[in-house]
XYZ file of C-alpha atoms in Angstrom:
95
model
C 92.712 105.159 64.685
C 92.959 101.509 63.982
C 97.165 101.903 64.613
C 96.624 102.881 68.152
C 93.608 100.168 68.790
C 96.600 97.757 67.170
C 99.525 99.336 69.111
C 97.220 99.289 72.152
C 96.574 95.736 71.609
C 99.753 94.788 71.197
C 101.048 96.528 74.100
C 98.567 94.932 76.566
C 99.465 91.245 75.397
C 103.469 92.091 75.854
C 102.386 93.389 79.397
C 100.521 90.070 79.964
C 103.314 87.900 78.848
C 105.769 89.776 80.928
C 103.866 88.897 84.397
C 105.743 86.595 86.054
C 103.477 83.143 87.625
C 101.138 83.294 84.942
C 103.278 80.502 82.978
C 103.328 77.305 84.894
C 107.162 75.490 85.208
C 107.172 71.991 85.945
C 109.518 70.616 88.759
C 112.545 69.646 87.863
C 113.285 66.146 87.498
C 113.643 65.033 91.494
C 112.618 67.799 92.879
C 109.223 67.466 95.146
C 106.192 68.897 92.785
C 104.638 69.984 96.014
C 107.199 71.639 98.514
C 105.086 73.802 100.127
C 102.158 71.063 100.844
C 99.398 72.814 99.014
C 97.721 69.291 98.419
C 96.963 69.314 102.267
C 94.725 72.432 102.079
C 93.109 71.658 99.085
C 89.610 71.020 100.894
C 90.103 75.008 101.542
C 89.129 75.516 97.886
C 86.190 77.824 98.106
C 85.589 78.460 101.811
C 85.276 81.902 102.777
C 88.870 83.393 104.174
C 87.299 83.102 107.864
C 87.659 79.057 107.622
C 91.359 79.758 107.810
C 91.506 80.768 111.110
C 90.404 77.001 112.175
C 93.750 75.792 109.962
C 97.091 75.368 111.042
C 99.125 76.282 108.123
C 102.852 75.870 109.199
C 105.118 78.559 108.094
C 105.487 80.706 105.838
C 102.384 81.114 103.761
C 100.737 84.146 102.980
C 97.093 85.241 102.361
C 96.959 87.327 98.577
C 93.644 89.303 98.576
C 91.988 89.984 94.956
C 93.701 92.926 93.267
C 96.262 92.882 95.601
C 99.843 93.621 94.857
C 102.755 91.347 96.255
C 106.476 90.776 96.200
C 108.481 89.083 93.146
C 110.432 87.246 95.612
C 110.055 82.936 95.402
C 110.402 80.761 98.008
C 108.824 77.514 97.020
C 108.055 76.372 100.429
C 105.714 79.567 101.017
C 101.808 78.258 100.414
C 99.984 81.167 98.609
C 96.487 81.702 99.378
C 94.874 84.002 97.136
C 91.173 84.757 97.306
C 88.892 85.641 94.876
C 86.730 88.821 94.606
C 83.667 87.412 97.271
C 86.799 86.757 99.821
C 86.696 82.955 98.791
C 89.725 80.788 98.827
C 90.520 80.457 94.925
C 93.672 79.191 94.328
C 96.845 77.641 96.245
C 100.164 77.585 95.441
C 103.776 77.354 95.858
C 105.924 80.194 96.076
């Protein structure tokens, strides 16, 4: 029994690890740390989704609901706007 809590264990952290955007890279040296102007929407930071619609967020950016699944593929000009489980505005960032 303890094997498979072990193996288990072991298995979940190697699945954790393997997510990509959960490690943070730091720009290169000269390249903008902010190319997708997150910084400007920062006051966004735990307002309900709704107080988007009174934002213009240029293009492309996408809204990332809790739990919800998206593409692998990076552009680091896209703004990501991922909510939290209430619908709040948790977190932005590039890419």
């Amino acid at each position: 029994m303890d094997m498979r809590r072990t193996t288990l264990a072991l298995l979940m952290a190697l699945a954790l690890a393997a997510q990509p955007g959960l490690a943070l890279t730091p720009p290169l040296p000269g390249s903008d740390p902010d190319p997708c102007n997150s910084a400007a929407f920062l006051h966004l930071i735990g307002q309900p989704e709704s107080a988007l619609k009174a934002e213009t967020i240029p293009d492309p950016w996408r809204l990332i609901r809790f739990g919800e699944f998206v593409t692998q593929d990076y552009s680091e000009s896209r703004l990501n706007v991922q909510l939290d489980v209430e619908g709040r505005i948790e977190r932005l960032s590039c890419g």
